[in-house]
Amino acid sequence: MDANVLKKAIEKFLHEDIGSGDITSEAIIPPEQTGKAEFVAKGTFVVCGMDSVAPAVFTAQNPAITIIHAEKDGAEASPGDILLQATGPVLDLLKAERVALNLVQRLSGIATLTARFVDRVKPLPVKILDTRKTTPGLRMLEKYAVRAGGGHNHRFNLSDGVLIKDNHIEASGSIQKAVSLVRGKIPHTMKIEVEASSMGEVRECLASCVDIIMLDNMDPVTMREAVKLAGGRALLEASGGVTLDNVRQVAETGVDYISIGALTHSAPACDISMRLLGV
Amino acid sequence: MDANVLKKAIEKFLHEDIGSGDITSEAIIPPEQTGKAEFVAKGTFVVCGMDSVAPAVFTAQNPAITIIHAEKDGAEASPGDILLQATGPVLDLLKAERVALNLVQRLSGIATLTARFVDRVKPLPVKILDTRKTTPGLRMLEKYAVRAGGGHNHRFNLSDGVLIKDNHIEASGSIQKAVSLVRGKIPHTMKIEVEASSMGEVRECLASCVDIIMLDNMDPVTMREAVKLAGGRALLEASGGVTLDNVRQVAETGVDYISIGALTHSAPACDISMRLLGV
Amino acid sequence: MDANVLKKAIEKFLHEDIGSGDITSEAIIPPEQTGKAEFVAKGTFVVCGMDSVAPAVFTAQNPAITIIHAEKDGAEASPGDILLQATGPVLDLLKAERVALNLVQRLSGIATLTARFVDRVKPLPVKILDTRKTTPGLRMLEKYAVRAGGGHNHRFNLSDGVLIKDNHIEASGSIQKAVSLVRGKIPHTMKIEVEASSMGEVRECLASCVDIIMLDNMDPVTMREAVKLAGGRALLEASGGVTLDNVRQVAETGVDYISIGALTHSAPACDISMRLLGV
Amino acid sequence: MDANVLKKAIEKFLHEDIGSGDITSEAIIPPEQTGKAEFVAKGTFVVCGMDSVAPAVFTAQNPAITIIHAEKDGAEASPGDILLQATGPVLDLLKAERVALNLVQRLSGIATLTARFVDRVKPLPVKILDTRKTTPGLRMLEKYAVRAGGGHNHRFNLSDGVLIKDNHIEASGSIQKAVSLVRGKIPHTMKIEVEASSMGEVRECLASCVDIIMLDNMDPVTMREAVKLAGGRALLEASGGVTLDNVRQVAETGVDYISIGALTHSAPACDISMRLLGV
Amino acid sequence: MDANVLKKAIEKFLHEDIGSGDITSEAIIPPEQTGKAEFVAKGTFVVCGMDSVAPAVFTAQNPAITIIHAEKDGAEASPGDILLQATGPVLDLLKAERVALNLVQRLSGIATLTARFVDRVKPLPVKILDTRKTTPGLRMLEKYAVRAGGGHNHRFNLSDGVLIKDNHIEASGSIQKAVSLVRGKIPHTMKIEVEASSMGEVRECLASCVDIIMLDNMDPVTMREAVKLAGGRALLEASGGVTLDNVRQVAETGVDYISIGALTHSAPACDISMRLLGV
Amino acid sequence: MDANVLKKAIEKFLHEDIGSGDITSEAIIPPEQTGKAEFVAKGTFVVCGMDSVAPAVFTAQNPAITIIHAEKDGAEASPGDILLQATGPVLDLLKAERVALNLVQRLSGIATLTARFVDRVKPLPVKILDTRKTTPGLRMLEKYAVRAGGGHNHRFNLSDGVLIKDNHIEASGSIQKAVSLVRGKIPHTMKIEVEASSMGEVRECLASCVDIIMLDNMDPVTMREAVKLAGGRALLEASGGVTLDNVRQVAETGVDYISIGALTHSAPACDISMRLLGV
């Protein structure tokens, strides 16, 4: 995650929340007053954003703010843990508070949910993946949170990874034709992934020498069969309908990856609050 | 929600997901091929974004896409309902798909959760409010979703509403001083809201003639007492720790508003999928 | 006024005036040459922008410029007063000169005109307000200048304050219907203001419990009557045709606010010049 | 004035005034309601912005708005004249109203003041010029207004014209050295203008073969002498302290140009109002 | 290449060349005058940009311009060929001329140079690749031109492809460690490419099961040896010092890819001119 | 070249090349690791961008990078020369490497080609000029490179210089009419240049008192005749078909300027590489 890209995004977020100014705080807090802000965990969760995003929010608001402590992203937090300490102008600590909290609460929520999925499949050699079902505008951050929780990332967007889906196959006539059209155009650094919803399609994929086969909404029995058939000739990714309840069963089929949209679209926020000292 | 503001936001979201192009679809789908896309409900929920956001996504991607049906925002959806129909170039329907779905799934999730809270307090004259605990970059849209679900909006950001919190009170010395400082600076079109966490502070607020008192994490008994004390001299807003389980109890205290951060920070996404016809 | 918002605006202004570079100065002044610039008052006026905007212009052009003196915004200036002193690279002092001067001359003009209105109504308890008749692109700054001159701000824009005007009333059928439609949609932190041009409309406004009534182009006799009728149940704002000659008469009617478009659309610029020392 | 550049600027202005939406109008006016807006002159002035800027504002807000009449920029307006007629969605006519009016009132003010200066010097062959003392963010538009009023433009910014001032001369040691440094660096399409505040400096300028000499705050007698001395070898521009009262006297000295900062920094706005029909 | 991304880039290019307006054409050509523009080949080359970029430039300048003929990208042009025909306002045809020509001349230059390399290696099964040595700001377009010339693209940027170079290997200690660090972090849709400058490093790469080995500045004999050693276990890319003179020799070593920076950093522009008819 | 304008451009270039992050380097290089980068010349050429652009790229990527040596722009480089030394975080040195190299290689290429043209015409008093045939997005930088190579700049864009071409002349009816239309509209700081392709047109230009005549694709004999005819009454610029082989012949005709599109559209990149020390 490049620091300059992060800063640009944060500047937009701060502007959304601050508008032309914080009319309450600017009327009350003198700009020269300094203090210390602390982020405190109000629950048990996997931290994300503390040593990366939150510091960037505070320093984007005012470079005079100093971060004196930040919990490592990916660490476990317990109620009462102090996750971040920052000192500087109180006015800017207050202005940056909500954006920083909104981000770390959401990112920690994603990291925490990811970690729960990862735990369920341990010690199987399967990897938990995110999807493109991220919040518009937050993809880079949410994919970072998935990594903080022990998961792995699928492609970032439509231009840096290939995924041939049913509509593509229909439009071109067959898996083989679709793969051939794509292979002629993409960088050699990219793999080709194709969605398959039946064993017949898995066979076609293997015949076309695709790199990854996405097993779309298959039942575990069929997945197991696909794993056997593939025999290492392609990576297999299970996708669709995976929950904390059934992820272990999916993992045990022997697939290499399990992708889960809920990691980013339905993780509840973690509870973190900010307290100001020495005001 | 202004159409131009919406369009600008959507252009950024599309760029995030499309990057320099959809390498899979562009390799396979000829630009002149047209088809029809349908959004289908996969569950029961309150719709949000169908007659506002999703059409804007499709036409931002390509103005040649025509929306031929869009369910009203705020309507109830049942599994199998067709929520949106759009026709145009298949390539652009596919490119816009994920951004459109990510948005309507999230917004419908917020509308649905809001509607559940609203239902719980019916027919009491209390209003369910959102907070600033929105996803960075999506505040305008998420606040729209709260309205679609029957809720009401709190201030948009730090510059268009006053909320005097504990840190402000501490910094200025007293509620009265904080209120007085703010009153001298803000537009006369704005009300003054002050956070109170005890009956003593409620009394101070009333003495300072504030317009709204936020009862911060008070228990129902104290809230009821505050309502009696205020006697209509100020609007009362309950805030903190409100859930579907306790919202009714809070509502029955007689407060005018209940603000709930979870509406926007923890609503799970609704399940909506897109199918392409005539490819 | 948030420093980051201010900086972004100033960067655009500098770019407008500098283009790809100052071809005259860059050909003549070596980048390492340093000097001192002073802003000098050429008249008597109320200063605005000296301890806020001008320093931001200089440091946006080059963070190596140091502000060693800046007159407080709102102070009175007399001919010959040194209002600002900055040291740093001469090349950047020259590049920033025109933008800084254009801003402080305009803002001081607005503050000065505002102060003249404020003086005329002293010691009456009425407040002088600005309007949305500001220069496009400069609203935040011009509203700041009104405050520096002792005035107060009306709403910032169409999304952070309600003003129901004749067209709205006509479109909805009556004041009561318009108010009711709006009340159902806006944040509870906002007041409702309605334009009234007759005593009949004032009565309707009071019946609809609006917070503020704008008395539109009323003569002083009618305004006085409206004040009596309202009896404190709504704030009253006089608007339309107010000049330095008649503002006292309007103020004496007992209205709470007088809004004056001319503060921002017709204030002549103050005369301030920059001199360079030690070049 | 390029249409795309104009549109980009206007989009920013609309966003400043509309924010996330017009909460009053959006609550009351249905989006499908159409009507007709008219701009009406409330005084006598030279029109600017009616067949250029105002149409661009309305169509930027909504391309569905149609302009059915627009007075030519530069025309004379009398009280009651209908200067513009536009039809389309009432909601968007209302949203665009203030930005459009703020612009045409200001631009007409500049055109009107310019025309008054131009009238005073008729039929002498001198040209009235603007300066860089424009409103930050509005230079292109304000310079257009000067032309609409019969004036001419000085350089647009620091990168597209040369003006060697006292500080440059001091820094380089002499007029001759400054001119020589600049001449070696600038495009051959640009002329060189040098500020002179004494006859000695005028002589130096002529010796250096500069194209234009700016006579800085000279009295008419000296200017007349400079005109005689130059004898057509350089263009002469009078600058500093020119008012409607003394512009004729300055013009009669025989200078080629008179530049006047007040054209853009101190022109009062013209009174123009919008009325809605058929709401 | 997504049309919206292209349009955004072109708007910036037009603004760079047009500034606040075309002062020559705007003074002479009435906006309502229409005409026809033709792009004519002045040499023999491979066309790029005619049915993609140039039309986008003209319609970005004015959507009222119609493209009535556009040569296919990748086609061969001979002197005198009419490559594009567009009709519309002459003023906008002239304003867009230079940006459109600058782009198609450069892109055709790249396509032409690429095609010459591709021809040299026919019918060997090797592919000619570009690099990241593109013109800043034009990468998407230049990579498109490489494809138009029959070449293939390497990764788009640092975030969508892995290339482990000597500095990475040194920093981590060994190829194996570097590969292992990267493998744990990247999406499974990406391949891993490692730079090798000796047979020893090729062996290490094979031992680490990398997907692609970049043979960095190797002589043909060593490359041939590397091909034999790899035996299909990894794709091989030759890189460094490849010219039209030696590309055949490199290709005959049996490598799968040859990457050539000169395709994008040193291709001379093709000669194309625009003529206006019916002015 | 203004530092702020340069920085803005560079931020976009870095974003193009880095995307959301350098996945290879971020996986391997710890952010705290520091080192030293050196740019080394791999050929003989005229340096451009070393003491201006490259430092700006490195500090835009990370202000913690320090430039400890930078060769002057315009200096001659020989193989092995160290042109730049920078120290700081290795991660950021690597991220900025490609953008910095792509820029200095291209700019040095332009400076070198320009210098070769300049050498050919020495010691004649003619100046070598660039054109608007620059790479879209890089005009400011490429024109800077032309100056570094000893050339001079033509106008920057369509709004800061006048060039009346054949289409303008045709549209207005005659050179005289076109000149007259333009003269009435442009700032007095600009010269008027007209394209002439015959002696008849040269005569018309002289009769219209234009400042500069562009001799368009004329043969040397005619140019010589034009020089004689003009006799110093206008500056003469030769344009069209000028190469290193014929530039001396053109120069000897006595024209004042020779403009050459190839300086910016067809200069091959210079070979410069970066090496990292102390990793």
Coordinates of C-alpha atoms in Angstrom, one line a residue, chain E residues 12-13 15-30 33 94-95 97-99 102-103 105-106 132-140 142 155-165 167-172 177-179 181-182 185-187 190 264-270 274-276 278-279, chain F residues 12-13 15-30 33 94-95 97-99 102-103 105-106 132-140 142 155-165 167-172 177-179 181-182 185-187 190 264-270 274-276 278-279:
Chain E
K12 CA -6.1 17.0 -19.7
F13 CA -4.2 16.9 -23.0
H15 CA -6.4 21.7 -21.8
E16 CA -2.6 21.6 -22.0
D17 CA -2.7 22.7 -25.6
I18 CA -5.7 25.0 -25.6
G19 CA -5.2 26.8 -22.3
S20 CA -8.0 29.3 -21.8
G21 CA -8.8 29.3 -25.5
D22 CA -7.4 29.4 -29.1
I23 CA -6.9 33.2 -29.4
T24 CA -6.1 33.0 -33.1
S25 CA -9.0 30.8 -34.2
E26 CA -11.6 32.3 -31.8
A27 CA -10.8 35.7 -33.3
I28 CA -11.3 34.5 -36.9
I29 CA -13.5 31.5 -37.1
P30 CA -17.2 31.9 -36.3
Q33 CA -19.0 27.5 -39.3
L94 CA -8.7 23.2 -35.3
K95 CA -8.6 23.2 -31.5
E97 CA -6.0 19.1 -34.4
R98 CA -2.6 19.2 -32.6
V99 CA -3.5 16.9 -29.7
N102 CA 0.6 14.4 -31.6
L103 CA -1.1 11.3 -30.3
Q105 CA 1.8 10.2 -34.8
R106 CA 3.5 8.9 -31.7
R132 CA 7.7 0.1 -18.3
K133 CA 9.9 2.4 -20.2
T134 CA 6.9 4.4 -21.5
T135 CA 6.3 8.1 -21.6
P136 CA 5.0 9.2 -18.2
G137 CA 1.3 9.8 -18.5
L138 CA 0.9 7.8 -21.7
R139 CA 1.4 4.2 -20.6
M140 CA -2.1 2.9 -21.4
E142 CA 1.6 3.3 -25.6
R155 CA 2.9 -5.8 -16.7
F156 CA 1.1 -2.5 -16.6
N157 CA 2.7 -1.1 -13.4
L158 CA 4.3 -2.1 -10.2
S159 CA 1.1 -3.2 -8.6
D160 CA -0.2 -5.6 -11.1
G161 CA 2.8 -7.8 -11.8
V162 CA 5.8 -9.2 -10.0
L163 CA 9.3 -8.8 -11.2
I164 CA 12.0 -9.7 -8.7
K165 CA 15.3 -7.9 -9.7
N167 CA 18.2 -5.4 -5.8
H168 CA 15.3 -7.4 -4.4
I169 CA 17.5 -10.6 -4.4
E170 CA 20.3 -8.8 -2.6
A171 CA 18.0 -7.3 0.0
S172 CA 16.4 -10.6 0.9
K177 CA 13.9 -16.1 0.0
A178 CA 12.7 -13.3 -2.2
V179 CA 10.3 -15.6 -4.1
L181 CA 8.4 -13.5 0.6
V182 CA 6.5 -12.4 -2.5
K185 CA 1.6 -11.7 -0.3
I186 CA 0.5 -11.6 -3.9
P187 CA -2.9 -12.5 -5.5
M190 CA -0.3 -13.3 -10.7
T264 CA 8.1 3.0 -26.4
H265 CA 11.0 5.2 -25.6
S266 CA 12.7 5.7 -28.9
A267 CA 10.2 5.2 -31.7
P268 CA 10.3 8.2 -34.1
A269 CA 6.9 9.8 -34.8
C270 CA 5.1 9.0 -38.1
M274 CA -4.6 17.3 -41.2
R275 CA -6.3 19.2 -44.0
L276 CA -9.5 21.1 -43.7
G278 CA -14.9 23.4 -47.1
V279 CA -13.7 26.2 -44.9
Chain F
K12 CA 0.3 11.7 -11.5
F13 CA 3.3 10.0 -13.2
H15 CA 0.7 7.0 -9.5
E16 CA 0.6 5.7 -13.1
D17 CA 3.6 3.6 -12.4
I18 CA 3.1 2.5 -8.8
G19 CA -0.7 1.9 -8.8
S20 CA -1.8 0.9 -5.4
G21 CA 1.8 -0.1 -4.4
D22 CA 4.9 -1.9 -5.6
I23 CA 3.9 -5.5 -4.7
T24 CA 7.4 -6.9 -5.3
S25 CA 9.4 -4.4 -3.3
E26 CA 6.9 -4.0 -0.5
A27 CA 7.0 -7.7 0.1
I28 CA 10.8 -7.8 0.3
I29 CA 12.2 -4.4 1.3
P30 CA 11.5 -3.3 4.9
Q33 CA 16.0 0.2 5.1
L94 CA 13.0 1.8 -6.1
K95 CA 9.4 3.0 -6.5
E97 CA 13.3 4.8 -10.2
R98 CA 11.4 4.1 -13.3
V99 CA 9.5 7.4 -13.5
N102 CA 11.8 7.6 -18.0
L103 CA 11.7 11.4 -17.6
Q105 CA 16.1 9.7 -20.5
R106 CA 13.5 11.4 -22.6
R132 CA 3.7 22.3 -30.3
K133 CA 4.5 18.8 -31.5
T134 CA 5.3 17.7 -28.0
T135 CA 4.2 14.7 -26.1
P136 CA 0.7 15.3 -24.6
G137 CA 1.1 15.9 -20.9
L138 CA 4.8 16.7 -21.1
R139 CA 4.9 20.1 -22.9
M140 CA 6.3 22.1 -20.0
E142 CA 9.9 19.0 -23.1
R155 CA 4.6 29.7 -27.9
F156 CA 3.5 27.4 -25.1
N157 CA -0.1 26.8 -26.3
L158 CA -3.0 28.2 -28.3
S159 CA -3.9 30.8 -25.7
D160 CA -0.5 32.5 -25.2
G161 CA 0.7 33.1 -28.8
V162 CA -0.8 34.0 -32.1
L163 CA -0.1 32.0 -35.3
I164 CA -2.3 32.7 -38.2
K165 CA -2.2 29.7 -40.6
N167 CA -7.0 27.8 -42.7
H168 CA -7.4 31.1 -40.8
I169 CA -6.5 33.1 -43.9
E170 CA -8.9 31.2 -46.0
A171 CA -11.7 31.5 -43.4
S172 CA -11.3 35.3 -43.1
K177 CA -8.4 40.6 -42.7
A178 CA -7.2 37.8 -40.5
V179 CA -4.5 40.0 -38.9
L181 CA -9.5 40.5 -36.6
V182 CA -6.8 39.1 -34.3
K185 CA -8.7 40.9 -29.6
I186 CA -5.3 40.0 -28.3
P187 CA -3.3 41.4 -25.4
M190 CA 1.7 39.4 -27.8
T264 CA 10.3 16.8 -29.3
H265 CA 8.5 14.2 -31.3
S266 CA 11.3 12.0 -32.5
A267 CA 14.3 12.3 -30.2
P268 CA 15.5 8.9 -29.1
A269 CA 15.9 8.4 -25.4
C270 CA 19.4 8.6 -23.8
M274 CA 20.2 3.6 -11.7
R275 CA 22.3 1.5 -9.4
L276 CA 21.6 1.0 -5.7
G278 CA 24.5 -0.3 0.4
V279 CA 21.3 -2.5 0.1

